Amino acid sequence: MERIPILALGSTGKTIPALGFGTAAYPFAGSETAKGSILEAFKLGYRHFDSAALYNTEQTLGQAISEAISLGIIKSRDELFITSKLWISDAHKDLVVPAVKNSLRNLMLDYLDLNLIHFPISLKPGQIFPFSKENLLPMDIKSVWEAMEECQKLGLTKSIGVSNFSCKKLEILLSTAKIPPAVNQVEINPLWQQKNLRDFCKEKGISITAYSPLGGKGTIWGTNRVLDCEVLKEIAENKGKTIAQVCLRWVYEQGVSVLVKSFNKKRIEENLGIFEWKLSPDELKKIDQIPQQRGYDAYHFISDQGPYKSVQEFWDGEI
Ligand code: A2P
C-alpha cells in the first residue's frame, strides 16, 4: 500500500494528504463504478476524497466508506480526509448550515474534514445543475462565510475553505473573516500553473488544492490539451513515466495538494506512482515555459444579466 505524504492545511495546525481522489464525473451521478473505484482507492492507500453536493457522489462515497469499514479495509472514519462543497443555490446565509447537514446525511458521517464554497456566486434557492442563467445572483461573501464559520463552530466540519476564488475575491473574504479559509481549491496543471494565485495564497497562509491536474479530460469542463501536450509527452517518455504521472508529480513538487479522478483500476494505481522520483531542474524549466491557458473558464456563470458579465470579471483578470 502506497504511503501518501501529508501537507500542512492552511494555518489550521491540521494536515491534508498530498494526493486525493476526485469523484466528479459528468453527468453528475453516483454509480456502482464510482463506488467500486473508491473501494479500490482505499485498498491502494488513498485517504483523501473530494466530493460536492453538485456531483451527486456524496451518497456513493458514504456507502463506500461504511462498506470499507465493515470489510476492515479501513479501521475508522478518522483515517480519512473528506471534503465536500456547498452548492451555489445554498450559498445564502440561512441555507448553509442545513446544506452541510444534508451533505453529512448523504455521506452518513458526523463531520466533514473540509467544506468549501464551490464557486464565488449564488443561485436562487432550490436550483440544481444545469440551471437557467437568469437565476444567478451575486454572492454576499461576508454572510455566507459567517455561516461557513458557524458550521465549523458547530463541529459539522473541521475546516472551511473556498474553491475557484481569485486573489481579489480572497481579499474581500479575508477582510471580514474571523476564521481564514484553510484552502482555495482551483484548477492547476502544467498548462495552467497559477503562479500569482499560489504566491498570494502562500503569503496569506491559505493552502491550495489542485483540481483537474490532468486537464479534466472527458468532462464538460475539461480539456484534452494537458494529456496531449508534446512537452509533457517528451518528458514522460525520457523518464519512463506516463504523462499523467508527470503532471501529478509536477503539481506535488509545487507544494500543493492534488486531486485526481479515475474510475479505472489501472489508472487509480498509476496515479499513486509519483512519490519515489523527481523532476530534474531541466524538466521543471521546460514545464515552466509551457504556454499558459485556463481549462475551465466558468462559462456556466457568465451572463449579461448576471453578476459576472465576462470571464474576465469572474476571475478578476486571472485568465
Ligand atoms: P478515467 O476515470 O477513465 O481514468 P482530472 O483529474 O484532471 O479531472 O482528470 C480526470 C480525467 O482523466 C478522467 O477522464 C480520467 O478518466 C482521466 N485519467 C485519470 N487518470 C488518468 C491517467 N493516469 N491517464 C490517463 N487518463 C487519466
Short mmCIF file of C-alpha atoms and ligand atoms in Angstrom, two decimals:
data_model
loop_
_atom_site.label_atom_id
_atom_site.label_comp_id
_atom_site.label_asym_id
_atom_site.label_seq_id
_atom_site.Cartn_x
_atom_site.Cartn_y
_atom_site.Cartn_z
CA MET A 1 0.00 0.00 0.00
CA GLU A 2 1.36 3.38 -1.05
CA ARG A 3 2.05 5.90 1.75
CA ILE A 4 0.87 9.32 0.69
CA PRO A 5 2.74 12.29 2.23
CA ILE A 6 0.78 14.85 4.22
CA LEU A 7 0.94 18.64 3.98
CA ALA A 8 0.01 21.43 6.38
CA LEU A 9 -3.61 22.55 5.99
CA GLY A 10 -3.54 26.35 5.79
CA SER A 11 -2.89 27.84 9.20
CA THR A 12 -5.20 25.39 10.96
CA GLY A 13 -2.46 23.26 12.54
CA LYS A 14 -4.08 20.27 10.82
CA THR A 15 -2.88 18.30 7.81
CA ILE A 16 -4.17 17.20 4.41
CA PRO A 17 -2.94 14.23 2.35
CA ALA A 18 -0.90 15.46 -0.63
CA LEU A 19 -2.83 13.29 -3.08
CA GLY A 20 -6.59 12.88 -3.08
CA PHE A 21 -9.20 11.08 -5.10
CA GLY A 22 -11.72 13.14 -7.13
CA THR A 23 -15.27 11.87 -7.54
CA ALA A 24 -16.72 14.27 -10.13
CA ALA A 25 -17.89 12.66 -13.36
CA TYR A 26 -20.41 14.09 -15.78
CA PRO A 27 -23.37 13.50 -15.95
CA PHE A 28 -23.29 14.09 -12.21
CA ALA A 29 -24.43 10.85 -10.60
CA GLY A 30 -23.24 8.22 -8.19
CA SER A 31 -22.66 4.79 -9.69
CA GLU A 32 -21.51 1.28 -8.89
CA THR A 33 -18.37 2.06 -10.92
CA ALA A 34 -17.68 5.08 -8.73
CA LYS A 35 -18.23 3.07 -5.55
CA GLY A 36 -16.01 0.21 -6.76
CA SER A 37 -13.30 2.71 -7.68
CA ILE A 38 -13.45 4.37 -4.26
CA LEU A 39 -13.12 0.95 -2.58
CA GLU A 40 -10.16 0.18 -4.81
CA ALA A 41 -8.62 3.55 -3.88
CA PHE A 42 -9.00 2.75 -0.14
CA LYS A 43 -7.19 -0.55 -0.70
CA LEU A 44 -4.35 1.16 -2.56
CA GLY A 45 -3.85 3.76 0.19
CA TYR A 46 -5.81 6.86 -0.86
CA ARG A 47 -7.25 8.54 2.23
CA HIS A 48 -8.33 11.94 0.89
CA PHE A 49 -11.61 12.02 -1.05
CA ASP A 50 -13.21 15.00 -2.71
CA SER A 51 -16.94 15.29 -3.23
CA ALA A 52 -19.53 18.06 -3.62
CA ALA A 53 -23.27 18.44 -3.31
CA LEU A 54 -23.17 19.18 -7.06
CA TYR A 55 -21.56 15.88 -8.05
CA ASN A 56 -24.25 13.64 -6.50
CA THR A 57 -21.45 11.41 -5.25
CA GLU A 58 -21.80 12.08 -1.52
CA GLN A 59 -24.09 9.06 -1.04
CA THR A 60 -21.82 6.81 -3.09
CA LEU A 61 -18.77 7.94 -1.13
CA GLY A 62 -20.67 7.43 2.15
CA GLN A 63 -21.67 3.90 1.14
CA ALA A 64 -18.10 3.09 0.12
CA ILE A 65 -16.80 4.38 3.48
CA SER A 66 -19.21 2.27 5.53
CA GLU A 67 -18.50 -0.78 3.35
CA ALA A 68 -14.74 -0.26 3.68
CA ILE A 69 -15.07 -0.03 7.48
CA SER A 70 -17.25 -3.12 7.73
CA LEU A 71 -14.86 -5.07 5.45
CA GLY A 72 -11.87 -3.91 7.53
CA ILE A 73 -10.25 -2.11 4.55
CA ILE A 74 -10.04 0.98 6.73
CA LYS A 75 -10.20 0.91 10.51
CA SER A 76 -12.21 4.03 11.14
CA ARG A 77 -13.56 7.16 9.55
CA ASP A 78 -10.86 9.18 11.37
CA GLU A 79 -8.23 7.80 8.97
CA LEU A 80 -9.93 9.68 6.14
CA PHE A 81 -9.90 13.27 4.92
CA ILE A 82 -13.32 14.00 3.41
CA THR A 83 -14.06 17.21 1.52
CA SER A 84 -17.42 18.39 0.23
CA LYS A 85 -18.64 21.63 -1.29
CA LEU A 86 -21.59 23.92 -0.83
CA TRP A 87 -23.68 24.16 -3.98
CA ILE A 88 -24.33 27.76 -5.09
CA SER A 89 -28.12 27.61 -4.56
CA ASP A 90 -27.28 27.04 -0.87
CA ALA A 91 -24.81 29.95 -0.81
CA HIS A 92 -27.25 32.09 1.20
CA LYS A 93 -26.60 32.69 4.88
CA ASP A 94 -29.58 30.72 6.27
CA LEU A 95 -29.15 27.79 3.90
CA VAL A 96 -25.51 26.95 4.61
CA VAL A 97 -25.90 25.03 7.89
CA PRO A 98 -28.86 22.94 6.60
CA ALA A 99 -26.94 22.22 3.39
CA VAL A 100 -23.91 20.93 5.28
CA LYS A 101 -26.17 18.80 7.46
CA ASN A 102 -27.66 17.39 4.26
CA SER A 103 -24.17 16.58 2.93
CA LEU A 104 -23.43 14.79 6.20
CA ARG A 105 -26.67 12.80 5.93
CA ASN A 106 -25.74 11.79 2.38
CA LEU A 107 -22.25 10.79 3.48
CA MET A 108 -23.54 9.09 6.66
CA LEU A 109 -20.83 10.97 8.59
CA ASP A 110 -20.77 13.13 11.72
CA TYR A 111 -18.31 15.65 10.34
CA LEU A 112 -16.51 16.77 7.20
CA ASP A 113 -12.78 17.42 7.27
CA LEU A 114 -13.21 20.30 4.87
CA ASN A 115 -16.19 22.10 3.41
CA LEU A 116 -15.72 24.58 0.58
CA ILE A 117 -17.84 27.28 -1.04
CA HIS A 118 -17.90 25.75 -4.52
CA PHE A 119 -17.95 28.95 -6.62
CA PRO A 120 -17.97 32.70 -5.79
CA ILE A 121 -21.58 33.15 -6.91
CA SER A 122 -25.09 32.33 -5.65
CA LEU A 123 -28.14 30.90 -7.37
CA LYS A 124 -31.82 31.12 -6.47
CA PRO A 125 -32.55 28.52 -3.78
CA GLY A 126 -33.58 25.08 -4.96
CA GLN A 127 -31.95 25.27 -8.41
CA ILE A 128 -29.76 22.38 -9.47
CA PHE A 129 -27.39 21.91 -12.40
CA PRO A 130 -27.96 22.68 -15.25
CA PHE A 131 -29.66 25.92 -14.26
CA SER A 132 -31.02 28.91 -16.08
CA LYS A 133 -28.55 31.80 -16.00
CA GLU A 134 -31.32 34.26 -15.15
CA ASN A 135 -31.38 32.67 -11.67
CA LEU A 136 -27.75 33.59 -10.92
CA LEU A 137 -27.21 36.09 -8.09
CA PRO A 138 -24.23 37.88 -6.60
CA MET A 139 -22.91 36.10 -3.52
CA ASP A 140 -22.84 38.01 -0.24
CA ILE A 141 -19.37 36.75 0.67
CA LYS A 142 -19.50 38.15 4.23
CA SER A 143 -22.72 36.49 5.37
CA VAL A 144 -22.11 33.20 3.54
CA TRP A 145 -18.65 32.97 5.10
CA GLU A 146 -20.11 33.70 8.56
CA ALA A 147 -22.44 30.73 8.04
CA MET A 148 -19.46 28.59 6.98
CA GLU A 149 -17.71 29.66 10.20
CA GLU A 150 -20.83 28.65 12.11
CA CYS A 151 -20.57 25.16 10.56
CA GLN A 152 -17.05 24.85 11.87
CA LYS A 153 -18.08 26.10 15.33
CA LEU A 154 -20.90 23.54 15.39
CA GLY A 155 -18.39 20.78 14.61
CA LEU A 156 -20.08 19.91 11.30
CA THR A 157 -16.75 20.44 9.57
CA LYS A 158 -13.19 20.57 10.92
CA SER A 159 -12.04 23.20 8.42
CA ILE A 160 -13.59 25.53 5.87
CA GLY A 161 -12.43 26.97 2.59
CA VAL A 162 -13.36 28.07 -0.89
CA SER A 163 -12.99 26.95 -4.47
CA ASN A 164 -12.49 28.94 -7.68
CA PHE A 165 -11.67 32.18 -5.84
CA SER A 166 -9.35 34.78 -7.39
CA CYS A 167 -6.85 36.80 -5.28
CA LYS A 168 -9.30 39.72 -5.30
CA LYS A 169 -12.20 37.62 -4.00
CA LEU A 170 -9.96 36.11 -1.33
CA GLU A 171 -9.04 39.65 -0.24
CA ILE A 172 -12.74 40.50 0.09
CA LEU A 173 -13.36 37.36 2.12
CA LEU A 174 -10.30 37.90 4.33
CA SER A 175 -11.37 41.48 5.08
CA THR A 176 -14.28 40.22 7.24
CA ALA A 177 -13.41 36.58 8.00
CA LYS A 178 -12.91 35.55 11.63
CA ILE A 179 -11.67 32.12 10.54
CA PRO A 180 -9.47 32.41 7.44
CA PRO A 181 -10.09 29.88 4.66
CA ALA A 182 -7.87 26.81 5.06
CA VAL A 183 -7.95 26.04 1.34
CA ASN A 184 -8.65 27.52 -2.08
CA GLN A 185 -9.32 24.61 -4.45
CA VAL A 186 -8.55 25.66 -8.02
CA GLU A 187 -7.53 24.31 -11.40
CA ILE A 188 -3.77 23.74 -11.54
CA ASN A 189 -1.80 21.74 -14.06
CA PRO A 190 1.32 22.34 -16.19
CA LEU A 191 -0.80 24.28 -18.72
CA TRP A 192 -2.43 26.47 -16.04
CA GLN A 193 0.13 26.94 -13.31
CA GLN A 194 -1.43 29.91 -11.46
CA LYS A 195 1.84 31.15 -10.01
CA ASN A 196 0.43 34.51 -8.81
CA LEU A 197 -2.51 32.90 -7.04
CA ARG A 198 -0.21 30.31 -5.45
CA ASP A 199 2.15 33.03 -4.21
CA PHE A 200 -0.76 35.07 -2.87
CA CYS A 201 -2.23 32.09 -1.01
CA LYS A 202 1.15 31.16 0.43
CA GLU A 203 1.59 34.68 1.79
CA LYS A 204 -1.89 34.55 3.37
CA GLY A 205 -1.45 31.05 4.86
CA ILE A 206 -4.11 29.51 2.61
CA SER A 207 -3.39 26.03 1.21
CA ILE A 208 -4.08 25.29 -2.41
CA THR A 209 -5.63 22.09 -3.64
CA ALA A 210 -5.31 21.47 -7.36
CA TYR A 211 -8.24 20.12 -9.35
CA SER A 212 -8.08 18.95 -12.96
CA PRO A 213 -4.33 18.22 -12.72
CA LEU A 214 -4.71 16.23 -15.95
CA GLY A 215 -6.97 18.84 -17.51
CA GLY A 216 -10.22 17.12 -16.58
CA LYS A 217 -10.31 15.20 -19.86
CA GLY A 218 -13.69 13.75 -20.77
CA THR A 219 -15.76 16.18 -18.68
CA ILE A 220 -17.86 19.17 -19.76
CA TRP A 221 -15.39 21.50 -18.04
CA GLY A 222 -12.21 19.78 -19.14
CA THR A 223 -9.75 19.72 -21.99
CA ASN A 224 -7.51 17.16 -23.71
CA ARG A 225 -4.76 19.74 -24.08
CA VAL A 226 -2.88 18.66 -20.94
CA LEU A 227 -2.63 14.94 -21.70
CA ASP A 228 -1.89 15.76 -25.37
CA CYS A 229 0.88 18.28 -24.58
CA GLU A 230 4.07 17.49 -26.56
CA VAL A 231 6.45 18.91 -23.93
CA LEU A 232 4.94 16.67 -21.26
CA LYS A 233 4.93 13.72 -23.62
CA GLU A 234 8.65 14.10 -24.27
CA ILE A 235 9.47 14.40 -20.56
CA ALA A 236 7.32 11.35 -19.77
CA GLU A 237 8.98 9.24 -22.48
CA ASN A 238 12.51 10.17 -21.35
CA LYS A 239 11.62 9.45 -17.77
CA GLY A 240 9.79 6.17 -18.29
CA LYS A 241 6.69 7.66 -16.64
CA THR A 242 3.25 8.44 -18.01
CA ILE A 243 2.13 11.97 -18.88
CA ALA A 244 -0.40 11.76 -16.03
CA GLN A 245 2.37 10.91 -13.55
CA VAL A 246 4.49 13.82 -14.79
CA CYS A 247 1.53 16.20 -14.30
CA LEU A 248 0.76 14.91 -10.81
CA ARG A 249 4.41 14.93 -9.77
CA TRP A 250 4.83 18.49 -11.04
CA VAL A 251 1.81 19.68 -9.02
CA TYR A 252 3.09 17.85 -5.93
CA GLU A 253 6.51 19.48 -6.32
CA GLN A 254 4.81 22.89 -6.17
CA GLY A 255 3.92 22.08 -2.54
CA VAL A 256 0.18 21.91 -3.09
CA SER A 257 -2.20 19.00 -2.62
CA VAL A 258 -3.67 17.45 -5.74
CA LEU A 259 -6.92 15.66 -6.56
CA VAL A 260 -7.13 13.23 -9.42
CA LYS A 261 -10.23 11.43 -10.61
CA SER A 262 -10.09 7.99 -12.15
CA PHE A 263 -12.67 5.24 -12.12
CA ASN A 264 -10.22 2.84 -13.76
CA LYS A 265 -8.28 0.42 -11.55
CA LYS A 266 -5.05 0.58 -13.55
CA ARG A 267 -5.03 4.37 -13.64
CA ILE A 268 -6.01 4.70 -9.94
CA GLU A 269 -2.83 2.74 -9.18
CA GLU A 270 -0.73 4.56 -11.79
CA ASN A 271 -1.65 7.92 -10.27
CA LEU A 272 -0.12 6.88 -6.94
CA GLY A 273 3.28 6.28 -8.53
CA ILE A 274 4.59 9.82 -8.12
CA PHE A 275 6.43 9.84 -4.80
CA GLU A 276 9.65 7.93 -5.43
CA TRP A 277 11.23 10.05 -8.14
CA LYS A 278 11.74 13.71 -9.01
CA LEU A 279 11.60 16.03 -11.99
CA SER A 280 15.03 17.39 -12.87
CA PRO A 281 15.75 21.16 -12.93
CA ASP A 282 15.82 20.94 -16.74
CA GLU A 283 12.43 19.22 -16.88
CA LEU A 284 10.97 21.78 -14.45
CA LYS A 285 12.30 24.56 -16.65
CA LYS A 286 10.66 23.05 -19.74
CA ILE A 287 7.35 22.82 -17.88
CA ASP A 288 7.71 26.44 -16.73
CA GLN A 289 7.92 27.52 -20.36
CA ILE A 290 4.69 25.83 -21.50
CA PRO A 291 2.25 28.48 -22.81
CA GLN A 292 -0.49 29.04 -20.25
CA GLN A 293 -4.19 28.59 -20.86
CA ARG A 294 -7.03 28.15 -18.35
CA GLY A 295 -9.03 24.99 -18.99
CA TYR A 296 -12.33 25.81 -17.26
CA ASP A 297 -13.35 29.40 -17.91
CA ALA A 298 -16.57 29.21 -15.79
CA TYR A 299 -18.82 29.99 -18.77
CA HIS A 300 -21.76 28.47 -16.85
CA PHE A 301 -21.66 31.54 -14.61
CA ILE A 302 -21.22 34.28 -17.22
CA SER A 303 -24.31 36.11 -18.36
CA ASP A 304 -25.36 39.59 -19.48
CA GLN A 305 -27.98 39.80 -16.74
CA GLY A 306 -25.95 38.03 -14.04
CA PRO A 307 -23.31 39.17 -11.52
CA TYR A 308 -20.45 38.30 -13.90
CA LYS A 309 -20.79 39.61 -17.43
CA SER A 310 -17.47 38.26 -18.68
CA VAL A 311 -14.93 35.54 -17.99
CA GLN A 312 -12.56 38.39 -17.12
CA GLU A 313 -14.89 39.56 -14.32
CA PHE A 314 -15.42 36.09 -12.90
CA TRP A 315 -11.69 35.50 -12.49
CA ASP A 316 -10.79 39.17 -11.86
CA GLY A 317 -8.42 39.17 -14.80
CA GLU A 318 -6.68 35.91 -13.82
CA ILE A 319 -7.15 34.37 -17.25
P1 A2P B 1 -10.81 7.63 -16.06
O1 A2P B 1 -11.76 7.84 -14.90
O2 A2P B 1 -11.38 6.82 -17.14
O3 A2P B 1 -9.44 7.15 -15.61
P2 A2P B 1 -8.68 15.26 -13.80
O4 A2P B 1 -8.32 14.53 -12.55
O5 A2P B 1 -7.67 16.20 -14.31
O6 A2P B 1 -10.03 15.91 -13.66
O7 A2P B 1 -8.81 14.20 -14.99
C1 A2P B 1 -9.73 13.20 -14.92
C2 A2P B 1 -9.80 12.53 -16.28
O8 A2P B 1 -8.55 11.95 -16.60
C3 A2P B 1 -10.80 11.42 -16.26
O9 A2P B 1 -11.43 11.42 -17.52
C4 A2P B 1 -9.96 10.16 -16.08
O10 A2P B 1 -10.58 9.08 -16.75
C5 A2P B 1 -8.66 10.53 -16.74
N1 A2P B 1 -7.50 9.94 -16.08
C6 A2P B 1 -7.27 9.75 -14.76
N2 A2P B 1 -6.07 9.21 -14.54
C7 A2P B 1 -5.50 9.05 -15.75
C8 A2P B 1 -4.26 8.54 -16.18
N3 A2P B 1 -3.36 8.09 -15.33
N4 A2P B 1 -4.01 8.52 -17.54
C9 A2P B 1 -4.91 8.99 -18.41
N5 A2P B 1 -6.11 9.48 -18.06
C10 A2P B 1 -6.41 9.52 -16.75
#
